[in-house]
Amino acid sequence: MRPERAARLVVGLLLLLLVIAPLFSGGVDLLVDWLWFGQEGFRSIYLTILKSQITLSSLAGIGFMAVAGLNLLVARSLAGRHAFRVHGETVDLPMLDQFRVIFRWVIWGGTVLVGYLVGDWGASHWLDYQLAQHAIPMGESDPLFGIDLSFYLFRLPFQWFLYHWALVTLILCLLGAVFLYLVEGGIWVTPRGPAVGRYARAHFCALGALIFVLIAYRFRLAMYGLLYSPRGVLYGAGYADVHASVPIFWILLFLSLATAAALLVAAAQGRLRAAILAALGLVVVGVLGGSIYPEIVQRFVVTPNEIDKERPFIARSIEFTRKAYALDRFEEREFSAGEDLSLEEVRKNDATMRNVRLWDHQPLRTTFAQLQEIRTYYDFVRVDNDRYRVNGTYRQVSLSPRELNTGSLPSRNWINEHVSFTHGYGLCLGPVNESTPDGLPVLFIKDIPPVSTANIHVTRPEIYYGELASDYCFVKTHAKEFDYPSGAQDVYTTYQGAGGVPVQNIWRRLLFALKFGEKNILFSGDIDAESRLLIYRRVLERASRLTPFLSYDHDPYVVVSEDGSLYWMLDAYTTSSMYPYSEPYGDVGNYIRNSVKATVNAYNGEVRFYISDPTDPLIQAYARLFPGVFQPLSAMPQDLRAHIRYPEELFSIQAAMYAVFHMTDPRVFFNKEDVWRIAQSAARGQAAAMTPYYTIMKLAEVGTKEEFILMVPFTPSKKDNMIAWMAARCDEPNYGKVLVFTFPKQRLIYGPQQIESRIDQDTGISQQLTLWDQGGSKVIRGTLLVIPVEKSVLYVEPLYLAAEAGGGLPQLKRVIVSYSDNVVMETSLDAALTRIFGGAISTSTAQAAPSGALGAAQGAGATPGQARGRAPRSAADLRSLVQEANQHYERAQQLLRQGDWAGYGEEIKKLGDILKRLAATK
């Protein structure tokens, strides 16, 4: 085969591969996503993104090939003007004539290949392109250049993309021209070195001029980049940047243009001296002025007078950072933290005390896992806190859905994992502050099928979409679809929802088989035209796939609607790293808003997006880009809107930033006179920052009633006393408002770490903890909670006891309460409060072991067990015993279904004891 034909064949095969390969790799995914987006009602998002990617890929890839191709044509035309290839002392490349055609095809084939890669790279910048097209004016300018901030958030990223595309294109054009001239003539290798023809030199000079024009543009972009400079005290342009770097960049810009002009003159006249001198001047100024001169200014002008020089720039950074993280919206108030809290005030704040969280997430999850997973293939992924009106009372509850873990199925095969076992079932829900006499959590909703003792009922308990469900499954098949276990006989069901992609025909089955690489999808007799494919069942993945331009909080939580359906609530963020003068935070960037709330139906997977912060310019741009996708928050059903929460992830970021940026005076900020940190706690070992926690309380001098809030305490950066606490309000109409309560600086307010030390130093408490930590048991210390009440502060820490081996079952055994100089440990919160304030206090509506009765028994010298053994003394006690009897009965039935006869007998014995106590009341 002739070399020319072989070269053409190779290039043709390469081009064919570039066309066919995507069809077998990404083409199948594209078709499946086309069907899925359409089924979910968001095909407009799919089409907008796909069109944007195709447009930008075409502009970048074809644009590159057009420019590079034109450049090669010009080079080939100019190469033909040279009169000789081998002349005098000039020696041609070995075998050049024989392989000239091959080299031509390699050059053109390489151009197409690089163009394809450039187009693929360009497609990844579709969002920059669309944001530049849909920029929202922000009505505020940066203080250095006077440009609207929207330029930085929306247009500057795309300008950087254009610069990099042009730079890559011109550099590759230059390299391609060099190679073509070597092949066609124009560059020769001589004994004295390479020789360049006149026309080739002119071509190189013209390309060089374009590159230096582009470098001048790069220096202009670098000026904007100074607004993100880390050189000064804070992020953003400082004194040295403004007074040294900006002038240098202007000089470099003009030198670049001068070099470009000199190269154009050299292209016409053939004299390179002026261009070389201009380029050398550019290099010298770049080296000396780009780094050395600004550093000299920083060390010898700024540093000796830093506060005076940097004051206006520190003020800018503080202002813009506070705006970027919405810290400027926070309201700061004083909190006196008195020590005159009375018994009547505690009783008046009974809703606050009734919702103190005594069940930490990890011990409660462990308890759920051991008591309520029922089967090995169910998992409780995490525990969340929310609030409900339980029998007319506003209560904080802990809840966790029971999800299916196909990895734990006793028999793992394709039918079981993708057809038979398809969903989780129900959830556990109970109050955060109540426990049974055995120290186990009280549950309002539990078991399979869900049993409810409150006015919250689950009528659609199946969970096809959750945090754990990450693989595909088929529903409405001929195979039995497992619903839930029921003794010796399992219960089966048929999916009744509209979720999933309909199978319909053999072509879709083939497509799905290619998508998952599974032949059973094509040949299984259980799947027919009525079957449906459920994919992207992890709720975070599901929402992220629909809206890839949003970032999602890692903690979705489940909500029980009024009709008994289960919904997942997700928080989505708009973020950017292009907000001028704003200090970045980790991988988040330097701008963040919780602009979207999303809901996902756990049964049919329906996703809805609601705008929770309409003032955010990014979500305004997305709403314009994707019309009809986002609805106002008021459009969310009221029963779901009642459960929106201020997201913990955003709150943690804001708290970390506010700990520093609450200082608005530049001098105070520079001297770090009042830096805070999130309060530390070492209850579980090494000291670590406390995790923000939800609670229900009435905010002093602000709220008129109890409300659901998210809060965290602060301490000075190098001390442990408490300096402030921050609360985010979650209930309408005050949702999203953040309050910061500061303590008097002239008084010592104990911080969590100091309270932990006082607990450890209490001889009675430490002896009891040491005793429990022996004999195969271990004490688990819960989160120390700071509970503001009126203008005072209480500290509450639960204690759990669990067996050290064999997956111990945590039991709530004691509650430690600290107020003023008092630290007490009792069997319940009520008993501890009663002991501190000297009067009976009840914090539960129907607690299994009423603290009043327990406290009275202990006051008479009885043990806690003796107190529980006495006859009930009130109607509340009677209700508690009835509830406890019902719990033991249901637990006994559950153990009976599982075949655990020993456990069944123990529960029946406990039930008999309670019935005897009830009989004693007659």
mmCIF file of C-alpha atoms in Angstrom, residues 44-331:
data_model
loop_
_atom_site.group_PDB
_atom_site.id
_atom_site.type_symbol
_atom_site.label_atom_id
_atom_site.label_comp_id
_atom_site.label_asym_id
_atom_site.label_seq_id
_atom_site.Cartn_x
_atom_site.Cartn_y
_atom_site.Cartn_z
ATOM 1 C CA SER A 44 -36.111 21.655 29.563
ATOM 2 C CA ILE A 45 -33.054 21.474 31.869
ATOM 3 C CA TYR A 46 -31.649 18.581 29.862
ATOM 4 C CA LEU A 47 -32.143 20.367 26.544
ATOM 5 C CA THR A 48 -30.756 23.685 27.793
ATOM 6 C CA ILE A 49 -27.607 22.070 29.146
ATOM 7 C CA LEU A 50 -27.172 19.841 26.079
ATOM 8 C CA LYS A 51 -27.655 22.760 23.671
ATOM 9 C CA SER A 52 -25.220 24.870 25.686
ATOM 10 C CA GLN A 53 -22.611 22.111 25.626
ATOM 11 C CA ILE A 54 -23.055 21.508 21.899
ATOM 12 C CA THR A 55 -22.917 25.237 21.161
ATOM 13 C CA LEU A 56 -19.795 25.887 23.201
ATOM 14 C CA SER A 57 -18.150 22.660 22.077
ATOM 15 C CA SER A 58 -18.810 23.588 18.459
ATOM 16 C CA LEU A 59 -17.584 27.144 18.877
ATOM 17 C CA ALA A 60 -14.464 26.030 20.712
ATOM 18 C CA GLY A 61 -13.670 22.901 18.681
ATOM 19 C CA ILE A 62 -14.702 24.019 15.206
ATOM 20 C CA GLY A 63 -13.345 27.497 15.915
ATOM 21 C CA PHE A 64 -9.991 25.969 16.800
ATOM 22 C CA MET A 65 -9.987 23.771 13.692
ATOM 23 C CA ALA A 66 -10.957 26.730 11.504
ATOM 24 C CA VAL A 67 -8.229 28.996 12.873
ATOM 25 C CA ALA A 68 -5.618 26.230 12.885
ATOM 26 C CA GLY A 69 -6.657 25.081 9.391
ATOM 27 C CA LEU A 70 -6.467 28.599 7.993
ATOM 28 C CA ASN A 71 -3.071 28.987 9.625
ATOM 29 C CA LEU A 72 -1.847 25.756 7.975
ATOM 30 C CA LEU A 73 -3.179 26.818 4.585
ATOM 31 C CA VAL A 74 -1.344 30.127 4.899
ATOM 32 C CA ALA A 75 1.820 28.295 5.931
ATOM 33 C CA ARG A 76 1.574 25.853 3.029
ATOM 34 C CA SER A 77 0.964 28.704 0.593
ATOM 35 C CA LEU A 78 3.959 30.636 1.905
ATOM 36 C CA ALA A 79 6.144 27.537 1.953
ATOM 37 C CA GLY A 80 5.558 27.083 -1.785
ATOM 38 C CA ARG A 81 7.041 30.499 -2.480
ATOM 39 C CA HIS A 82 10.518 29.424 -1.442
ATOM 40 C CA ALA A 83 12.652 28.707 -4.518
ATOM 41 C CA PHE A 84 14.653 25.796 -3.166
ATOM 42 C CA ARG A 85 14.574 22.920 -0.632
ATOM 43 C CA VAL A 86 18.184 21.706 -0.919
ATOM 44 C CA HIS A 87 20.613 24.409 -1.940
ATOM 45 C CA GLY A 88 24.185 25.148 -1.130
ATOM 46 C CA GLU A 89 25.029 24.124 2.371
ATOM 47 C CA THR A 90 21.422 23.609 3.321
ATOM 48 C CA VAL A 91 20.624 19.963 4.073
ATOM 49 C CA ASP A 92 17.006 18.704 3.919
ATOM 50 C CA LEU A 93 15.574 16.383 6.589
ATOM 51 C CA PRO A 94 16.250 12.712 5.885
ATOM 52 C CA MET A 95 13.683 10.998 3.593
ATOM 53 C CA LEU A 96 11.504 14.121 3.680
ATOM 54 C CA ASP A 97 10.371 13.819 0.085
ATOM 55 C CA GLN A 98 9.295 10.222 0.560
ATOM 56 C CA PHE A 99 7.191 10.918 3.678
ATOM 57 C CA ARG A 100 5.941 14.404 2.863
ATOM 58 C CA VAL A 101 2.371 13.243 2.188
ATOM 59 C CA ILE A 102 2.285 11.238 5.421
ATOM 60 C CA PHE A 103 3.445 14.254 7.397
ATOM 61 C CA ARG A 104 0.723 16.383 5.786
ATOM 62 C CA TRP A 105 -1.967 13.937 6.814
ATOM 63 C CA VAL A 106 -0.496 13.680 10.318
ATOM 64 C CA ILE A 107 -0.625 17.472 10.647
ATOM 65 C CA TRP A 108 -4.224 17.695 9.457
ATOM 66 C CA GLY A 109 -5.293 14.657 11.470
ATOM 67 C CA GLY A 110 -3.627 16.079 14.558
ATOM 68 C CA THR A 111 -5.474 19.357 14.022
ATOM 69 C CA VAL A 112 -8.814 17.533 13.936
ATOM 70 C CA LEU A 113 -7.933 15.455 17.020
ATOM 71 C CA VAL A 114 -6.849 18.503 19.038
ATOM 72 C CA GLY A 115 -9.966 20.339 17.847
ATOM 73 C CA TYR A 116 -12.099 17.497 19.179
ATOM 74 C CA LEU A 117 -10.327 17.642 22.549
ATOM 75 C CA VAL A 118 -10.654 21.436 22.677
ATOM 76 C CA GLY A 119 -14.370 21.108 21.919
ATOM 77 C CA ASP A 120 -14.774 18.548 24.697
ATOM 78 C CA TRP A 121 -12.971 20.906 27.092
ATOM 79 C CA GLY A 122 -15.146 23.801 25.946
ATOM 80 C CA ALA A 123 -18.352 21.843 26.634
ATOM 81 C CA SER A 124 -17.372 21.604 30.321
ATOM 82 C CA HIS A 125 -17.593 25.418 30.549
ATOM 83 C CA TRP A 126 -21.235 25.573 29.509
ATOM 84 C CA LEU A 127 -22.282 27.108 32.828
ATOM 85 C CA ASP A 128 -19.738 29.961 32.546
ATOM 86 C CA TYR A 129 -21.092 30.636 29.063
ATOM 87 C CA GLN A 130 -24.737 30.686 30.181
ATOM 88 C CA LEU A 131 -24.108 32.816 33.265
ATOM 89 C CA ALA A 132 -22.331 35.364 31.099
ATOM 90 C CA GLN A 133 -25.411 35.408 28.863
ATOM 91 C CA HIS A 134 -27.850 35.758 31.787
ATOM 92 C CA ALA A 135 -25.965 38.129 34.105
ATOM 93 C CA ILE A 136 -28.043 39.900 36.737
ATOM 94 C CA PRO A 137 -26.989 43.487 37.641
ATOM 95 C CA MET A 138 -26.255 43.697 41.363
ATOM 96 C CA GLY A 139 -26.349 47.466 41.717
ATOM 97 C CA GLU A 140 -23.060 47.594 43.614
ATOM 98 C CA SER A 141 -19.576 48.315 42.281
ATOM 99 C CA ASP A 142 -16.168 47.161 43.394
ATOM 100 C CA PRO A 143 -14.161 49.956 45.076
ATOM 101 C CA LEU A 144 -11.036 49.576 42.906
ATOM 102 C CA PHE A 145 -12.285 49.645 39.302
ATOM 103 C CA GLY A 146 -15.868 50.795 39.825
ATOM 104 C CA ILE A 147 -17.336 47.823 37.931
ATOM 105 C CA ASP A 148 -20.657 46.255 38.900
ATOM 106 C CA LEU A 149 -20.124 43.098 40.965
ATOM 107 C CA SER A 150 -22.130 41.096 38.443
ATOM 108 C CA PHE A 151 -19.146 41.321 36.090
ATOM 109 C CA TYR A 152 -17.041 39.273 38.524
ATOM 110 C CA LEU A 153 -19.699 36.680 39.375
ATOM 111 C CA PHE A 154 -21.086 36.200 35.873
ATOM 112 C CA ARG A 155 -18.754 37.417 33.119
ATOM 113 C CA LEU A 156 -15.165 37.234 34.374
ATOM 114 C CA PRO A 157 -15.022 33.386 34.503
ATOM 115 C CA PHE A 158 -16.092 33.201 30.849
ATOM 116 C CA GLN A 159 -13.514 35.823 29.877
ATOM 117 C CA TRP A 160 -10.826 33.643 31.450
ATOM 118 C CA PHE A 161 -12.138 30.739 29.382
ATOM 119 C CA LEU A 162 -11.903 32.812 26.177
ATOM 120 C CA TYR A 163 -8.349 33.815 27.066
ATOM 121 C CA HIS A 164 -7.234 30.236 27.639
ATOM 122 C CA TRP A 165 -8.923 29.063 24.428
ATOM 123 C CA ALA A 166 -7.216 31.788 22.394
ATOM 124 C CA LEU A 167 -3.849 31.101 24.043
ATOM 125 C CA VAL A 168 -4.028 27.355 23.336
ATOM 126 C CA THR A 169 -5.152 28.032 19.782
ATOM 127 C CA LEU A 170 -2.347 30.482 18.971
ATOM 128 C CA ILE A 171 0.409 28.400 20.572
ATOM 129 C CA LEU A 172 -0.715 25.279 18.690
ATOM 130 C CA CYS A 173 -0.987 27.333 15.493
ATOM 131 C CA LEU A 174 2.619 28.408 15.968
ATOM 132 C CA LEU A 175 3.785 24.826 16.567
ATOM 133 C CA GLY A 176 1.759 23.553 13.623
ATOM 134 C CA ALA A 177 3.262 26.183 11.357
ATOM 135 C CA VAL A 178 6.780 25.250 12.464
ATOM 136 C CA PHE A 179 6.159 21.588 11.702
ATOM 137 C CA LEU A 180 4.557 22.313 8.321
ATOM 138 C CA TYR A 181 7.451 24.545 7.275
ATOM 139 C CA LEU A 182 9.819 21.738 8.191
ATOM 140 C CA VAL A 183 7.826 19.454 5.930
ATOM 141 C CA GLU A 184 7.005 21.775 3.037
ATOM 142 C CA GLY A 185 10.031 24.062 3.135
ATOM 143 C CA GLY A 186 10.700 27.329 4.872
ATOM 144 C CA ILE A 187 12.779 25.941 7.733
ATOM 145 C CA TRP A 188 15.952 24.043 6.954
ATOM 146 C CA VAL A 189 18.634 22.404 8.976
ATOM 147 C CA THR A 190 22.138 23.546 8.017
ATOM 148 C CA PRO A 191 25.560 22.787 9.471
ATOM 149 C CA ARG A 192 25.415 26.245 11.060
ATOM 150 C CA GLY A 193 21.966 25.630 12.561
ATOM 151 C CA PRO A 194 18.338 26.094 11.517
ATOM 152 C CA ALA A 195 17.559 28.589 8.764
ATOM 153 C CA VAL A 196 14.182 30.288 8.375
ATOM 154 C CA GLY A 197 12.852 31.643 5.108
ATOM 155 C CA ARG A 198 11.592 35.225 4.756
ATOM 156 C CA TYR A 199 7.929 34.318 4.367
ATOM 157 C CA ALA A 200 8.027 31.800 7.225
ATOM 158 C CA ARG A 201 9.655 34.438 9.436
ATOM 159 C CA ALA A 202 6.914 36.914 8.580
ATOM 160 C CA HIS A 203 4.291 34.305 9.421
ATOM 161 C CA PHE A 204 5.911 33.561 12.782
ATOM 162 C CA CYS A 205 6.123 37.286 13.559
ATOM 163 C CA ALA A 206 2.423 37.745 12.811
ATOM 164 C CA LEU A 207 1.494 34.833 15.090
ATOM 165 C CA GLY A 208 3.838 36.173 17.768
ATOM 166 C CA ALA A 209 2.164 39.574 17.536
ATOM 167 C CA LEU A 210 -1.236 37.987 18.151
ATOM 168 C CA ILE A 211 0.167 36.070 21.148
ATOM 169 C CA PHE A 212 1.549 39.287 22.675
ATOM 170 C CA VAL A 213 -1.805 41.036 22.140
ATOM 171 C CA LEU A 214 -3.329 38.132 24.038
ATOM 172 C CA ILE A 215 -0.704 38.529 26.777
ATOM 173 C CA ALA A 216 -1.704 42.190 27.073
ATOM 174 C CA TYR A 217 -5.300 41.026 27.590
ATOM 175 C CA ARG A 218 -3.994 38.599 30.225
ATOM 176 C CA PHE A 219 -2.461 41.506 32.178
ATOM 177 C CA ARG A 220 -5.824 43.268 32.107
ATOM 178 C CA LEU A 221 -7.498 40.180 33.529
ATOM 179 C CA ALA A 222 -4.718 39.973 36.122
ATOM 180 C CA MET A 223 -5.749 43.410 37.388
ATOM 181 C CA TYR A 224 -9.204 42.049 38.113
ATOM 182 C CA GLY A 225 -7.542 39.076 39.762
ATOM 183 C CA LEU A 226 -6.011 41.401 42.347
ATOM 184 C CA LEU A 227 -9.454 41.575 43.965
ATOM 185 C CA TYR A 228 -8.764 37.979 45.049
ATOM 186 C CA SER A 229 -5.166 38.571 46.137
ATOM 187 C CA PRO A 230 -4.036 36.783 49.342
ATOM 188 C CA ARG A 231 -0.972 39.028 49.774
ATOM 189 C CA GLY A 232 -2.362 41.500 52.303
ATOM 190 C CA VAL A 233 -3.844 41.137 55.768
ATOM 191 C CA LEU A 234 -7.089 39.905 54.249
ATOM 192 C CA TYR A 235 -8.289 38.522 50.945
ATOM 193 C CA GLY A 236 -8.489 41.104 48.160
ATOM 194 C CA ALA A 237 -6.359 43.939 46.858
ATOM 195 C CA GLY A 238 -4.190 45.485 49.561
ATOM 196 C CA TYR A 239 -1.939 48.525 49.590
ATOM 197 C CA ALA A 240 0.914 46.817 47.708
ATOM 198 C CA ASP A 241 -1.493 45.416 45.118
ATOM 199 C CA VAL A 242 -3.093 48.798 44.414
ATOM 200 C CA HIS A 243 0.020 50.993 44.553
ATOM 201 C CA ALA A 244 2.580 48.569 43.097
ATOM 202 C CA SER A 245 0.953 45.727 41.151
ATOM 203 C CA VAL A 246 -1.681 47.772 39.295
ATOM 204 C CA PRO A 247 0.865 50.274 37.821
ATOM 205 C CA ILE A 248 3.191 47.417 36.914
ATOM 206 C CA PHE A 249 0.382 45.566 35.143
ATOM 207 C CA TRP A 250 -0.388 48.684 33.100
ATOM 208 C CA ILE A 251 3.282 48.963 32.124
ATOM 209 C CA LEU A 252 3.370 45.275 31.181
ATOM 210 C CA LEU A 253 0.173 45.660 29.171
ATOM 211 C CA PHE A 254 1.612 48.511 27.094
ATOM 212 C CA LEU A 255 4.956 46.707 26.691
ATOM 213 C CA SER A 256 3.079 43.656 25.387
ATOM 214 C CA LEU A 257 1.260 45.806 22.841
ATOM 215 C CA ALA A 258 4.557 47.477 21.900
ATOM 216 C CA THR A 259 6.148 44.060 21.392
ATOM 217 C CA ALA A 260 3.205 43.024 19.215
ATOM 218 C CA ALA A 261 3.584 46.178 17.119
ATOM 219 C CA ALA A 262 7.340 45.575 16.787
ATOM 220 C CA LEU A 263 6.687 42.021 15.589
ATOM 221 C CA LEU A 264 4.264 43.302 12.964
ATOM 222 C CA VAL A 265 6.931 45.736 11.753
ATOM 223 C CA ALA A 266 9.433 42.860 11.709
ATOM 224 C CA ALA A 267 6.994 40.789 9.645
ATOM 225 C CA ALA A 268 6.922 43.545 7.024
ATOM 226 C CA GLN A 269 10.551 44.668 7.125
ATOM 227 C CA GLY A 270 12.393 41.603 8.370
ATOM 228 C CA ARG A 271 14.187 43.415 11.218
ATOM 229 C CA LEU A 272 13.688 41.756 14.639
ATOM 230 C CA ARG A 273 15.856 43.969 16.815
ATOM 231 C CA ALA A 274 13.071 46.249 18.038
ATOM 232 C CA ALA A 275 10.808 43.277 18.787
ATOM 233 C CA ILE A 276 13.590 41.501 20.698
ATOM 234 C CA LEU A 277 14.355 44.604 22.759
ATOM 235 C CA ALA A 278 10.653 45.100 23.542
ATOM 236 C CA ALA A 279 10.303 41.446 24.566
ATOM 237 C CA LEU A 280 13.413 41.663 26.776
ATOM 238 C CA GLY A 281 12.001 44.798 28.395
ATOM 239 C CA LEU A 282 8.758 42.944 29.017
ATOM 240 C CA VAL A 283 10.605 40.063 30.679
ATOM 241 C CA VAL A 284 12.706 42.382 32.862
ATOM 242 C CA VAL A 285 9.721 44.439 33.995
ATOM 243 C CA GLY A 286 7.735 41.247 34.541
ATOM 244 C CA VAL A 287 10.414 39.714 36.760
ATOM 245 C CA LEU A 288 11.285 42.867 38.695
ATOM 246 C CA GLY A 289 7.861 44.456 38.800
ATOM 247 C CA GLY A 290 5.720 41.352 38.948
ATOM 248 C CA SER A 291 7.078 39.992 42.218
ATOM 249 C CA ILE A 292 10.149 41.843 43.482
ATOM 250 C CA TYR A 293 8.816 45.414 43.455
ATOM 251 C CA PRO A 294 5.459 44.627 45.154
ATOM 252 C CA GLU A 295 7.338 42.610 47.769
ATOM 253 C CA ILE A 296 9.688 45.557 48.411
ATOM 254 C CA VAL A 297 6.674 47.862 48.834
ATOM 255 C CA GLN A 298 5.044 45.329 51.151
ATOM 256 C CA ARG A 299 8.124 44.933 53.364
ATOM 257 C CA PHE A 300 9.506 48.457 53.494
ATOM 258 C CA VAL A 301 6.447 50.661 52.985
ATOM 259 C CA VAL A 302 3.465 48.679 54.250
ATOM 260 C CA THR A 303 4.831 46.534 57.075
ATOM 261 C CA PRO A 304 6.336 49.393 59.168
ATOM 262 C CA ASN A 305 2.998 51.247 58.967
ATOM 263 C CA GLU A 306 0.685 48.341 58.256
ATOM 264 C CA ILE A 307 -2.455 49.390 60.106
ATOM 265 C CA ASP A 308 -2.413 52.871 58.602
ATOM 266 C CA LYS A 309 -1.669 51.652 55.081
ATOM 267 C CA GLU A 310 -4.037 48.710 55.097
ATOM 268 C CA ARG A 311 -6.939 50.243 57.042
ATOM 269 C CA PRO A 312 -9.179 51.073 54.021
ATOM 270 C CA PHE A 313 -8.429 47.721 52.421
ATOM 271 C CA ILE A 314 -9.209 45.814 55.634
ATOM 272 C CA ALA A 315 -12.499 47.699 55.822
ATOM 273 C CA ARG A 316 -13.308 46.628 52.241
ATOM 274 C CA SER A 317 -12.539 42.983 52.955
ATOM 275 C CA ILE A 318 -14.670 42.997 56.095
ATOM 276 C CA GLU A 319 -17.574 44.616 54.275
ATOM 277 C CA PHE A 320 -17.506 42.320 51.246
ATOM 278 C CA THR A 321 -16.907 39.126 53.241
ATOM 279 C CA ARG A 322 -19.872 39.890 55.474
ATOM 280 C CA LYS A 323 -22.035 40.453 52.401
ATOM 281 C CA ALA A 324 -20.794 37.314 50.634
ATOM 282 C CA TYR A 325 -21.772 35.086 53.571
ATOM 283 C CA ALA A 326 -24.881 37.130 54.492
ATOM 284 C CA LEU A 327 -23.289 38.045 57.837
ATOM 285 C CA ASP A 328 -24.434 41.633 57.341
ATOM 286 C CA ARG A 329 -28.000 40.405 57.829
ATOM 287 C CA PHE A 330 -27.287 39.108 61.342
ATOM 288 C CA GLU A 331 -28.781 40.992 64.280
#
